[in-house]
Short mmCIF file of C-alpha atoms in Angstrom, two decimals:
data_model
loop_
_atom_site.label_atom_id
_atom_site.label_comp_id
_atom_site.label_asym_id
_atom_site.label_seq_id
_atom_site.Cartn_x
_atom_site.Cartn_y
_atom_site.Cartn_z
CA UNK J 22 23.35 -5.61 -6.25
CA UNK J 23 19.90 -4.83 -4.86
CA UNK J 24 17.52 -7.67 -5.72
CA UNK J 25 14.74 -5.28 -6.81
CA UNK J 26 17.19 -3.63 -9.22
CA UNK J 27 18.00 -7.01 -10.74
CA UNK J 28 14.30 -7.67 -11.33
CA UNK J 29 13.85 -4.21 -12.84
CA UNK J 30 16.80 -4.90 -15.16
CA UNK J 31 15.11 -8.09 -16.40
CA UNK J 32 11.89 -6.15 -17.02
CA UNK J 33 13.77 -3.44 -18.94
CA UNK J 34 15.48 -6.10 -21.06
CA UNK J 35 12.09 -7.67 -21.75
CA UNK J 36 10.55 -4.32 -22.68
CA UNK J 37 13.43 -3.74 -25.09
CA UNK J 38 12.56 -6.93 -26.95
CA UNK J 39 15.14 -9.37 -25.55
CA UNK J 40 12.65 -11.81 -24.08
CA UNK J 41 15.01 -14.77 -23.84
CA UNK J 42 17.72 -12.78 -22.05
CA UNK J 43 15.15 -11.28 -19.70
CA UNK J 44 13.95 -14.74 -18.70
CA UNK J 45 17.50 -15.89 -17.99
CA UNK J 46 18.27 -12.83 -15.87
CA UNK J 47 14.99 -13.09 -13.97
CA UNK J 48 15.57 -16.77 -13.24
CA UNK J 49 19.04 -15.86 -11.93
CA UNK J 50 17.36 -13.80 -9.21
CA UNK J 51 16.49 -17.09 -7.51
CA UNK J 52 19.99 -17.10 -6.05
CA UNK J 53 18.86 -14.78 -3.25
CA UNK J 54 15.84 -13.30 -1.49
CA UNK J 55 13.10 -12.31 -3.91
CA UNK J 56 11.60 -8.81 -3.72
CA UNK J 57 7.91 -7.97 -4.18
CA UNK J 58 8.70 -6.82 -7.73
CA UNK J 59 9.42 -10.42 -8.73
CA UNK J 60 5.76 -11.40 -8.28
CA UNK J 61 4.66 -8.84 -10.88
CA UNK J 62 7.53 -9.45 -13.30
CA UNK J 63 7.48 -13.24 -13.37
CA UNK J 64 4.07 -13.76 -15.07
CA UNK J 65 5.03 -11.21 -17.76
CA UNK J 66 8.45 -12.62 -18.56
CA UNK J 67 8.03 -16.33 -17.81
CA UNK J 68 5.33 -18.20 -19.71
CA UNK J 69 4.43 -21.77 -20.54
CA UNK J 70 7.02 -24.45 -19.98
CA UNK J 71 9.66 -21.86 -19.12
CA UNK J 72 7.56 -20.65 -16.16
CA UNK J 73 7.15 -24.22 -14.94
CA UNK J 74 10.88 -24.86 -15.22
CA UNK J 75 11.79 -21.78 -13.17
CA UNK J 76 9.19 -22.53 -10.50
CA UNK J 77 10.26 -26.18 -10.33
CA UNK J 78 13.89 -25.11 -9.94
CA UNK J 79 12.82 -22.89 -7.04
CA UNK J 80 11.45 -25.95 -5.22
CA UNK J 81 14.99 -27.13 -4.63
CA UNK J 82 15.81 -24.12 -2.47
CA UNK J 83 14.27 -21.96 0.23
CA UNK J 84 11.87 -19.91 -1.86
CA UNK J 85 8.72 -22.03 -1.30
CA UNK J 86 9.14 -21.39 2.42
CA UNK J 87 10.02 -17.69 2.32
CA UNK J 88 7.99 -14.49 2.28
CA UNK J 89 8.97 -11.71 -0.10
CA UNK J 90 10.26 -9.71 2.86
CA UNK J 91 11.67 -11.08 6.09
CA UNK J 92 9.27 -10.97 9.03
CA UNK J 93 6.02 -11.08 7.10
CA UNK J 94 3.72 -14.06 7.47
CA UNK J 95 0.56 -13.28 5.49
CA UNK J 96 -0.52 -15.37 2.48
CA UNK J 97 -0.16 -12.30 0.25
CA UNK J 98 3.53 -12.17 1.21
CA UNK J 99 4.37 -15.82 0.50
CA UNK J 100 6.63 -16.52 -2.48
CA UNK J 101 4.82 -19.86 -2.78
CA UNK J 102 1.69 -18.10 -4.05
CA UNK J 103 3.65 -16.64 -6.97
CA UNK J 104 5.16 -20.06 -7.71
CA UNK J 105 1.65 -21.52 -7.79
CA UNK J 106 0.62 -19.03 -10.46
CA UNK J 107 3.62 -20.07 -12.54
CA UNK J 108 2.91 -23.82 -12.37
CA UNK J 109 -0.90 -23.60 -12.63
CA UNK J 110 -2.13 -25.97 -15.31
CA UNK J 111 0.76 -28.44 -15.00
CA UNK J 112 -0.50 -31.31 -12.81
CA UNK J 113 2.92 -32.68 -11.90
CA UNK J 114 4.34 -29.28 -11.00
CA UNK J 115 1.24 -28.36 -9.00
CA UNK J 116 1.51 -31.58 -6.99
CA UNK J 117 5.24 -31.06 -6.41
CA UNK J 118 4.63 -27.55 -5.12
CA UNK J 119 1.86 -28.71 -2.80
CA UNK J 120 4.05 -31.48 -1.38
CA UNK J 121 6.80 -28.93 -0.77
CA UNK J 122 4.67 -26.36 1.04
CA UNK J 123 2.89 -29.01 3.12
CA UNK J 124 6.21 -30.19 4.53
CA UNK J 125 6.72 -29.45 8.22
CA UNK J 126 10.24 -28.09 8.47
CA UNK J 127 12.55 -28.66 11.44
CA UNK J 128 11.96 -25.14 12.80
CA UNK J 129 8.15 -25.35 12.39
CA UNK J 130 5.09 -26.94 13.91
CA UNK J 131 1.98 -27.93 11.99
CA UNK J 132 0.04 -24.73 12.72
CA UNK J 133 2.92 -22.25 12.47
CA UNK J 134 2.00 -18.91 10.82
CA UNK J 135 4.60 -19.19 8.05
CA UNK J 136 3.46 -22.68 7.10
CA UNK J 137 -0.20 -21.65 7.16
CA UNK J 138 0.57 -18.61 5.00
CA UNK J 139 2.38 -20.52 2.25
CA UNK J 140 -0.23 -23.31 2.09
CA UNK J 141 -3.04 -20.77 1.98
CA UNK J 142 -1.29 -18.81 -0.78
CA UNK J 143 -0.83 -21.91 -2.94
CA UNK J 144 -4.38 -23.25 -2.60
CA UNK J 145 -5.83 -19.79 -3.22
CA UNK J 146 -3.78 -19.28 -6.40
CA UNK J 147 -4.46 -22.76 -7.78
CA UNK J 148 -8.19 -22.46 -7.07
CA UNK J 149 -8.33 -19.18 -8.99
CA UNK J 150 -6.57 -20.90 -11.89
CA UNK J 151 -9.13 -23.74 -11.92
CA UNK J 152 -12.41 -21.88 -11.40
CA UNK J 153 -15.38 -24.04 -12.38
CA UNK J 154 -13.45 -27.28 -11.82
CA UNK J 155 -14.43 -28.44 -8.31
CA UNK J 156 -12.94 -31.86 -8.98
CA UNK J 157 -9.58 -30.38 -8.06
CA UNK J 158 -10.75 -30.21 -4.44
CA UNK J 159 -10.81 -34.01 -4.24
CA UNK J 160 -7.40 -34.22 -5.91
CA UNK J 161 -5.86 -31.78 -3.45
CA UNK J 162 -7.64 -33.27 -0.46
CA UNK J 163 -5.95 -36.59 -1.20
CA UNK J 164 -2.60 -34.92 -0.51
CA UNK J 165 -3.68 -33.79 2.98
CA UNK J 166 -3.68 -35.78 6.17
CA UNK J 167 -6.52 -35.31 8.63
CA UNK J 168 -4.87 -32.54 10.58
CA UNK J 169 -4.26 -30.51 7.44
CA UNK J 170 -7.75 -30.78 5.92
CA UNK J 171 -8.68 -27.24 7.15
CA UNK J 172 -5.98 -25.90 4.79
CA UNK J 173 -8.27 -26.71 1.85
CA UNK J 174 -10.49 -23.78 2.88
CA UNK J 175 -7.94 -21.51 1.19
CA UNK J 176 -9.28 -22.77 -2.16
CA UNK J 177 -11.99 -20.14 -1.82
CA UNK J 178 -12.64 -19.65 -5.53
CA UNK J 179 -13.81 -23.28 -5.79
CA UNK J 180 -15.55 -23.54 -2.43
CA UNK J 181 -17.52 -20.28 -2.71
CA UNK J 182 -20.16 -21.65 -5.11
CA UNK J 183 -20.48 -24.85 -3.03
CA UNK J 184 -21.48 -23.04 0.16
CA UNK J 185 -20.64 -23.27 3.83
CA UNK J 186 -22.12 -26.70 4.54
CA UNK J 187 -19.97 -28.32 1.85
CA UNK J 188 -16.95 -26.32 3.02
CA UNK J 189 -17.48 -27.57 6.57
CA UNK J 190 -17.79 -31.13 5.32
CA UNK J 191 -14.54 -30.93 3.39
CA UNK J 192 -12.47 -28.72 5.69
CA UNK J 193 -13.87 -28.84 9.18
CA UNK J 194 -12.81 -25.68 11.01
CA UNK J 195 -11.94 -22.75 8.75
CA UNK J 196 -8.74 -21.07 9.93
CA UNK J 197 -8.61 -17.31 10.42
CA UNK J 198 -5.93 -17.03 7.74
CA UNK J 199 -8.45 -18.24 5.14
CA UNK J 200 -11.65 -16.83 6.56
CA UNK J 201 -11.76 -13.36 5.00
CA UNK J 202 -11.03 -14.71 1.50
CA UNK J 203 -13.68 -17.41 1.85
CA UNK J 204 -16.25 -14.88 3.09
CA UNK J 205 -15.60 -12.80 -0.04
CA UNK J 206 -16.03 -15.93 -2.19
CA UNK J 207 -19.42 -16.65 -0.59
CA UNK J 208 -20.49 -13.08 -1.29
CA UNK J 209 -19.40 -13.40 -4.93
CA UNK J 210 -21.49 -16.57 -5.16
CA UNK J 211 -24.53 -14.73 -3.70
CA UNK J 212 -24.37 -16.72 -0.47
CA UNK J 213 -24.73 -13.85 2.00
CA UNK J 214 -26.06 -15.98 4.88
CA UNK J 215 -23.16 -18.41 4.55
CA UNK J 216 -20.71 -15.51 4.47
CA UNK J 217 -22.23 -13.92 7.59
CA UNK J 218 -22.24 -17.20 9.50
CA UNK J 219 -18.61 -17.91 8.66
CA UNK J 220 -17.52 -14.36 9.49
CA UNK J 221 -18.90 -14.65 13.01
CA UNK J 222 -16.78 -17.75 13.65
CA UNK J 223 -13.46 -15.97 13.07
CA UNK J 224 -11.11 -14.31 15.54
CA UNK J 225 -11.67 -10.68 16.56
CA UNK J 226 -9.67 -8.80 13.94
CA UNK J 227 -10.42 -11.26 11.12
CA UNK J 228 -14.12 -11.17 12.04
CA UNK J 229 -14.23 -7.38 11.87
CA UNK J 230 -12.53 -7.35 8.47
CA UNK J 231 -14.73 -10.13 7.14
CA UNK J 232 -17.89 -8.30 8.21
CA UNK J 233 -16.60 -5.20 6.44
CA UNK J 234 -16.34 -7.33 3.30
CA UNK J 235 -20.09 -7.91 3.56
CA UNK J 236 -20.95 -4.22 3.91
CA UNK J 237 -21.95 -3.04 0.46
CA UNK J 238 -24.52 -0.47 -0.71
CA UNK J 239 -27.80 -1.99 -1.79
CA UNK J 240 -28.07 -4.68 0.87
CA UNK J 241 -31.64 -5.43 1.80
CA UNK J 242 -32.73 -3.81 5.08
CA UNK J 243 -32.90 -7.24 6.68
CA UNK J 244 -29.35 -8.13 5.71
CA UNK J 245 -27.99 -4.72 6.68
CA UNK J 246 -29.66 -5.01 10.09
CA UNK J 247 -28.18 -8.48 10.61
CA UNK J 248 -24.75 -7.24 9.60
CA UNK J 249 -24.81 -4.30 12.01
CA UNK J 250 -26.02 -6.57 14.81
CA UNK J 251 -23.18 -9.00 14.10
CA UNK J 252 -20.61 -6.21 14.22
CA UNK J 253 -21.98 -4.95 17.55
CA UNK J 254 -21.44 -8.43 18.98
CA UNK J 255 -18.02 -8.83 17.38
CA UNK J 256 -15.25 -9.31 19.97
CA UNK J 257 -12.79 -6.43 20.13
CA UNK J 258 -9.74 -8.46 21.10
CA UNK J 259 -8.82 -6.86 24.41
CA UNK J 260 -9.56 -3.75 26.46
CA UNK J 261 -6.54 -1.69 25.46
CA UNK J 262 -7.38 1.75 24.09
CA UNK J 263 -5.80 1.15 20.70
CA UNK J 264 -7.58 -2.17 20.10
CA UNK J 265 -10.91 -0.65 21.14
CA UNK J 266 -10.25 2.31 18.84
CA UNK J 267 -9.57 0.05 15.84
CA UNK J 268 -12.89 -1.73 16.43
CA UNK J 269 -14.87 1.53 16.53
CA UNK J 270 -13.02 2.94 13.52
CA UNK J 271 -13.94 -0.17 11.52
CA UNK J 272 -17.53 0.05 12.75
CA UNK J 273 -17.71 3.58 11.33
CA UNK J 274 -16.35 2.29 8.03
CA UNK J 275 -19.08 -0.34 7.99
CA UNK J 276 -21.72 2.37 8.43
CA UNK J 277 -20.20 4.39 5.60
CA UNK J 278 -20.25 1.34 3.35
CA UNK J 279 -23.96 0.91 4.17
CA UNK J 280 -24.60 4.60 3.31
CA UNK J 281 -25.34 5.41 6.99
CA UNK J 282 -23.14 8.46 7.38
CA UNK J 283 -24.92 9.84 10.45
CA UNK J 284 -24.20 6.65 12.37
CA UNK J 285 -20.56 6.95 11.31
CA UNK J 286 -20.54 10.55 12.56
CA UNK J 287 -21.82 9.44 15.96
CA UNK J 288 -18.88 7.04 16.26
CA UNK J 289 -16.50 9.76 15.05
CA UNK J 290 -17.73 12.17 17.71
CA UNK J 291 -17.04 9.62 20.46
CA UNK J 292 -13.84 8.11 19.12
CA UNK J 293 -10.89 8.36 21.45
CA UNK J 294 -7.53 8.88 19.90
CA UNK J 295 -5.01 6.11 19.43
CA UNK J 296 -1.41 5.70 18.45
CA UNK J 297 -1.80 3.21 15.61
CA UNK J 298 -1.24 4.98 12.31
CA UNK J 299 -4.28 5.09 10.06
CA UNK J 300 -6.83 4.68 12.85
CA UNK J 301 -8.45 7.22 15.14
CA UNK J 302 -10.53 10.37 14.78
CA UNK J 303 -8.23 12.28 12.42
CA UNK J 304 -7.87 9.65 9.66
CA UNK J 305 -11.55 8.68 10.10
CA UNK J 306 -12.57 12.32 9.63
CA UNK J 307 -10.74 12.37 6.31
CA UNK J 308 -12.47 9.13 5.28
CA UNK J 309 -15.87 10.68 6.08
CA UNK J 310 -15.05 13.80 4.06
CA UNK J 311 -13.99 11.70 1.09
CA UNK J 312 -17.23 9.74 1.40
CA UNK J 313 -19.19 13.00 1.39
CA UNK J 314 -17.18 14.21 -1.59
CA UNK J 315 -18.56 11.27 -3.56
CA UNK J 316 -22.11 12.14 -2.47
CA UNK J 317 -22.29 15.93 -2.59
CA UNK J 318 -25.99 15.97 -1.77
CA UNK J 319 -25.18 14.44 1.64
CA UNK J 320 -22.50 17.02 2.47
CA UNK J 321 -24.68 19.30 4.59
CA UNK J 322 -23.15 22.12 6.66
CA UNK J 323 -24.17 20.30 9.84
CA UNK J 324 -22.29 17.16 8.87
CA UNK J 325 -19.24 19.09 7.75
CA UNK J 326 -19.16 21.04 11.02
CA UNK J 327 -19.40 17.80 12.96
CA UNK J 328 -16.28 16.53 11.17
CA UNK J 329 -14.38 19.79 11.57
CA UNK J 330 -15.23 20.04 15.27
CA UNK J 331 -13.66 16.63 15.85
CA UNK J 332 -10.52 17.63 13.96
CA UNK J 333 -10.21 20.88 15.90
CA UNK J 334 -10.76 19.21 19.28
CA UNK J 335 -7.75 19.61 21.60
CA UNK J 336 -8.16 16.11 23.00
CA UNK J 337 -6.47 14.22 20.17
CA UNK J 338 -2.81 13.42 19.64
CA UNK J 339 -1.36 14.64 16.41
CA UNK J 340 -2.36 12.26 13.66
CA UNK J 341 -3.89 15.52 12.43
CA UNK J 342 -0.57 16.34 10.75
CA UNK J 343 -1.08 13.41 8.39
CA UNK J 344 -4.46 14.62 7.13
CA UNK J 345 -4.84 18.38 7.65
CA UNK J 346 -3.42 19.48 4.29
CA UNK J 347 -6.07 17.29 2.60
CA UNK J 348 -8.90 18.02 5.01
CA UNK J 349 -8.98 21.81 4.71
CA UNK J 350 -9.34 22.13 0.90
CA UNK J 351 -11.72 19.17 0.76
CA UNK J 352 -14.03 20.55 3.47
CA UNK J 353 -13.86 24.01 1.88
CA UNK J 354 -14.89 22.61 -1.51
CA UNK J 355 -17.91 20.87 0.05
CA UNK J 356 -19.03 23.81 2.23
CA UNK J 357 -21.52 26.58 1.55
CA UNK J 358 -20.40 30.22 1.63
CA UNK J 359 -21.06 30.70 5.36
CA UNK J 360 -19.11 27.59 6.35
CA UNK J 361 -16.28 28.49 3.99
CA UNK J 362 -15.86 31.73 5.90
CA UNK J 363 -15.86 29.78 9.18
CA UNK J 364 -13.22 27.38 7.84
CA UNK J 365 -10.89 30.26 7.00
CA UNK J 366 -11.56 32.43 10.06
CA UNK J 367 -12.27 29.86 12.77
CA UNK J 368 -11.32 26.29 11.95
CA UNK J 369 -7.92 26.82 10.31
CA UNK J 370 -6.66 28.87 13.33
CA UNK J 371 -7.92 26.13 15.64
CA UNK J 372 -6.19 23.44 13.57
CA UNK J 373 -3.00 25.49 13.52
CA UNK J 374 -3.19 25.79 17.30
CA UNK J 375 -3.50 22.02 17.66
CA UNK J 376 -0.30 21.62 15.68
CA UNK J 377 1.64 24.41 17.36
CA UNK J 378 3.56 22.12 19.69
CA UNK J 379 4.67 19.81 16.86
CA UNK J 380 7.42 21.98 15.47
CA UNK J 381 6.96 23.09 11.88
CA UNK J 382 3.88 20.93 11.34
CA UNK J 383 1.59 23.88 12.03
CA UNK J 384 2.55 24.96 8.50
CA UNK J 385 0.44 22.06 7.25
CA UNK J 386 -2.71 23.95 8.27
CA UNK J 387 -1.43 26.92 6.27
CA UNK J 388 -0.74 24.59 3.37
CA UNK J 389 -4.34 23.39 3.46
CA UNK J 390 -5.63 26.95 3.52
CA UNK J 391 -3.20 27.95 0.79
CA UNK J 392 -4.51 25.15 -1.40
CA UNK J 393 -7.97 26.68 -1.04
CA UNK J 394 -6.73 30.12 -2.07
CA UNK J 395 -4.76 28.68 -4.97
CA UNK J 396 -8.01 27.31 -6.37
CA UNK J 397 -9.35 30.86 -6.52
CA UNK J 398 -6.53 31.79 -8.89
CA UNK J 399 -3.99 33.35 -6.51
CA UNK J 400 -0.85 31.35 -7.33
CA UNK J 401 1.27 33.42 -4.94
CA UNK J 402 -0.82 32.77 -1.81
CA UNK J 403 1.64 30.29 -0.33
CA UNK J 404 4.87 32.06 -1.26
CA UNK J 405 5.44 33.34 2.32
CA UNK J 406 4.89 29.82 3.66
CA UNK J 407 7.32 28.40 1.10
CA UNK J 408 9.90 30.93 2.27
CA UNK J 409 9.40 29.93 5.93
CA UNK J 410 9.76 26.24 5.13
CA UNK J 411 12.80 26.75 2.91
CA UNK J 412 14.55 28.85 5.53
CA UNK J 413 14.91 26.05 8.06
CA UNK J 414 15.06 22.28 8.25
CA UNK J 415 11.34 21.60 8.51
CA UNK J 416 9.59 18.32 9.14
CA UNK J 417 9.86 16.13 6.03
CA UNK J 418 6.06 15.84 5.67
CA UNK J 419 5.71 19.62 5.77
CA UNK J 420 8.40 20.12 3.16
CA UNK J 421 6.90 17.46 0.92
CA UNK J 422 3.38 18.87 0.99
CA UNK J 423 4.64 22.39 0.32
CA UNK J 424 6.95 21.29 -2.49
CA UNK J 425 4.05 19.44 -4.15
CA UNK J 426 1.90 22.57 -3.91
CA UNK J 427 4.78 24.71 -5.18
CA UNK J 428 4.95 22.52 -8.25
CA UNK J 429 1.26 23.23 -8.89
CA UNK J 430 1.74 26.98 -8.54
CA UNK J 431 4.73 27.02 -10.90
CA UNK J 432 7.06 28.44 -8.29
CA UNK J 433 10.00 27.11 -10.31
CA UNK J 434 9.11 29.62 -13.02
CA UNK J 435 8.33 32.51 -10.69
CA UNK J 436 11.19 32.06 -8.23
CA UNK J 437 13.59 29.28 -9.16
CA UNK J 438 15.94 29.98 -6.26
CA UNK J 439 13.16 29.69 -3.64
CA UNK J 440 11.80 26.55 -5.25
CA UNK J 441 15.26 24.99 -5.26
CA UNK J 442 15.70 25.75 -1.56
CA UNK J 443 12.28 24.26 -0.82
CA UNK J 444 13.11 21.05 -2.69
CA UNK J 445 16.48 20.94 -0.91
CA UNK J 446 14.71 21.17 2.45
CA UNK J 447 12.41 18.34 1.36
CA UNK J 448 15.30 16.07 0.44
CA UNK J 449 17.51 17.03 3.42
CA UNK J 450 15.69 15.00 6.06
CA UNK J 451 13.51 12.76 3.97
CA UNK J 452 14.01 9.07 3.34
CA UNK J 453 13.84 7.46 -0.10
CA UNK J 454 10.03 7.55 -0.14
CA UNK J 455 10.08 11.34 -0.13
CA UNK J 456 11.51 11.38 -3.64
CA UNK J 457 8.94 8.82 -4.79
CA UNK J 458 6.14 11.05 -3.49
CA UNK J 459 7.56 14.37 -4.73
CA UNK J 460 8.83 13.74 -8.25
CA UNK J 461 5.55 12.63 -9.87
CA UNK J 462 4.05 15.97 -8.76
CA UNK J 463 6.66 17.96 -10.70
CA UNK J 464 6.61 18.77 -14.40
CA UNK J 465 9.79 18.76 -16.50
CA UNK J 466 10.56 22.40 -15.72
CA UNK J 467 10.20 21.88 -11.98
CA UNK J 468 12.29 18.70 -12.09
CA UNK J 469 15.13 20.70 -13.59
CA UNK J 470 15.95 22.12 -10.13
CA UNK J 471 16.35 18.68 -8.55
CA UNK J 472 20.07 18.29 -9.43
CA UNK J 473 20.89 21.61 -7.74
CA UNK J 474 18.76 20.64 -4.74
CA UNK J 475 20.54 17.30 -4.40
CA UNK J 476 23.94 18.95 -4.74
CA UNK J 477 23.05 21.24 -1.83
CA UNK J 478 22.40 18.23 0.43
CA UNK J 479 25.51 16.90 2.22
CA UNK J 480 26.79 13.67 0.71
CA UNK J 481 26.01 11.65 3.84
CA UNK J 482 22.36 12.67 3.56
CA UNK J 483 21.81 11.89 -0.12
CA UNK J 484 19.67 8.86 0.53
CA UNK J 485 17.31 9.79 -2.29
CA UNK J 486 19.82 9.65 -5.16
CA UNK J 487 18.90 6.08 -6.13
CA UNK J 488 15.16 6.74 -5.82
CA UNK J 489 15.50 9.83 -8.04
CA UNK J 490 17.50 7.81 -10.58
CA UNK J 491 14.80 5.13 -10.58
CA UNK J 492 12.16 7.77 -11.32
CA UNK J 493 14.36 9.36 -14.02
CA UNK J 494 14.75 5.99 -15.72
CA UNK J 495 11.02 5.34 -15.72
CA UNK J 496 10.17 8.71 -17.29
CA UNK J 497 13.23 8.66 -19.59
CA UNK J 498 14.70 11.85 -18.13
CA UNK J 499 18.33 11.29 -19.17
CA UNK J 500 19.53 14.66 -17.87
CA UNK J 501 18.23 13.95 -14.37
CA UNK J 502 19.67 10.43 -14.48
CA UNK J 503 23.11 11.76 -15.47
CA UNK J 504 22.96 14.33 -12.67
CA UNK J 505 22.28 11.60 -10.12
CA UNK J 506 25.31 9.70 -11.38
CA UNK J 507 27.40 12.80 -10.64
CA UNK J 508 25.76 13.27 -7.23
CA UNK J 509 26.02 9.66 -6.04
CA UNK J 510 27.75 9.80 -2.63
CA UNK J 511 29.40 6.36 -2.59
CA UNK J 512 30.30 3.34 -4.69
CA UNK J 513 27.08 1.46 -3.98
CA UNK J 514 24.93 4.40 -5.01
CA UNK J 515 27.04 4.88 -8.14
CA UNK J 516 26.53 1.23 -9.12
CA UNK J 517 22.79 1.43 -8.60
CA UNK J 518 22.39 4.69 -10.53
CA UNK J 519 24.54 3.29 -13.35
CA UNK J 520 22.25 0.27 -13.35
CA UNK J 521 19.35 2.58 -14.12
CA UNK J 522 21.30 3.92 -17.10
CA UNK J 523 21.72 0.34 -18.31
CA UNK J 524 17.95 -0.13 -18.08
CA UNK J 525 17.33 2.95 -20.23
CA UNK J 526 19.68 1.56 -22.88
CA UNK J 527 18.00 -1.86 -22.73
CA UNK J 528 14.53 -0.39 -23.16
CA UNK J 529 15.75 1.45 -26.26
CA UNK J 530 17.08 -1.77 -27.75
CA UNK J 531 20.75 -0.83 -27.34
CA UNK J 532 21.53 -4.21 -25.85
CA UNK J 533 25.34 -4.47 -26.27
CA UNK J 534 25.95 -1.19 -24.46
CA UNK J 535 23.25 -1.99 -21.90
CA UNK J 536 24.82 -5.36 -21.12
CA UNK J 537 28.26 -3.82 -20.80
CA UNK J 538 27.05 -1.33 -18.19
CA UNK J 539 24.86 -3.91 -16.46
CA UNK J 540 27.78 -6.32 -16.03
CA UNK J 541 30.04 -3.58 -14.71
CA UNK J 542 27.56 -2.60 -12.01
CA UNK J 543 26.54 -6.13 -11.02
CA UNK J 544 23.06 -6.41 -12.50
CA UNK J 545 24.09 -9.54 -14.39
CA UNK J 546 26.94 -11.92 -13.82
CA UNK J 547 29.99 -11.58 -16.00
CA UNK J 548 30.27 -14.44 -18.42
CA UNK J 549 33.34 -16.66 -17.92
CA UNK J 550 36.11 -16.33 -20.51
#
């Protein structure tokens, strides 16, 4: 059974009042890889001595050395950090965990990323649990040999109030993996100069992110000037276009954080496109518009035109598709009457032209314009676009955006057949995340078409059945859950959907029936006779 489903089952059992059974089932998840969901569930379900017992049991296996998902190596991904939160306050268990994560395993070296991540995660969590008790730093330091003393810098919550000089004395060189957290701790302790000094010691990417941490409205002019100067000097990493683009994108974010929107617009106007999702002129343009939306007095026509001109420029590759449906209605809402006319008559056609060679994605520009018209009260404005998208297998992002808008315009009431075809087109090519994005945008009436839409998708393409069942369980839509059980294309999907039915029963306190279903579909082990 999927490990995330097993965790969700334990949570449902807990929510239904069976706290002891939930703890047993959650602890049983230690027999395999732990999903991200475990980190949120464990502190709710496991408390006191029980939490310590489970975490201590985990020390006998691989979990202290694993991330929540294979291939990740950041402190936020380390299972060890979650174990530290469970044992915090128990001196023996804390020491045992630290000894475990400090071990150098046969496939590691002292500075390996996975080892650094788990040590950092543990010290960070324990420091947050012992705020105001700096004596723990000496206790932990005694467990470290000389080469590992820099690891103590991860205890940022305790070192922040002590300052950089004391941190240097205790830790020596601060590693990049701990630098951003420690910079934030210095800021929280009102040690801006220490934070700035430390940030400039870090590697290129970590330095940029740490300096962004320092960029907050209300900085004194002197501090803001020093921060901007430090970012100008910050190394970019290498000369590749994408790495250079990330640096300039972050520099624009820093200016926005300092309330210097015109400086951010200068960077936006010069920013070359890149292929790293989330960076480049198109996503930055959306960030600027959202910044202006929070400061309407700053949203002048000149600034809005500067943003729109960048978006409509033919020189960019098509990250525009990811933002255009949000950009058009947002810019229109901020514009004066003259610019609103230009958006409709000039900019939307230019945006559509930029997307013309990307298949059906040009419909995203129409979706943005339709959202504007919908706000004026014309619920039928996008009906022709819905019909175009439903009549062919469109790009999954296009279908999703249009289906979300169709839910807002009550298309399910006005034309149920068209809405069903549109939802079918959305589910046809989409992965599981499509269902997660679409279903929350639909009311109960609109969700009623989902079973028919799923049934119209060939069985070998019904990847969303489990995701839909998960949503149905969380909103207690038993009819939708039953329909997904009927539509499940294979045995694995049937088991997982049935597991969601067991969770509904557990949450309603119907434990005997819930356990019967859960055992049948593998959520819990069958008890020996």
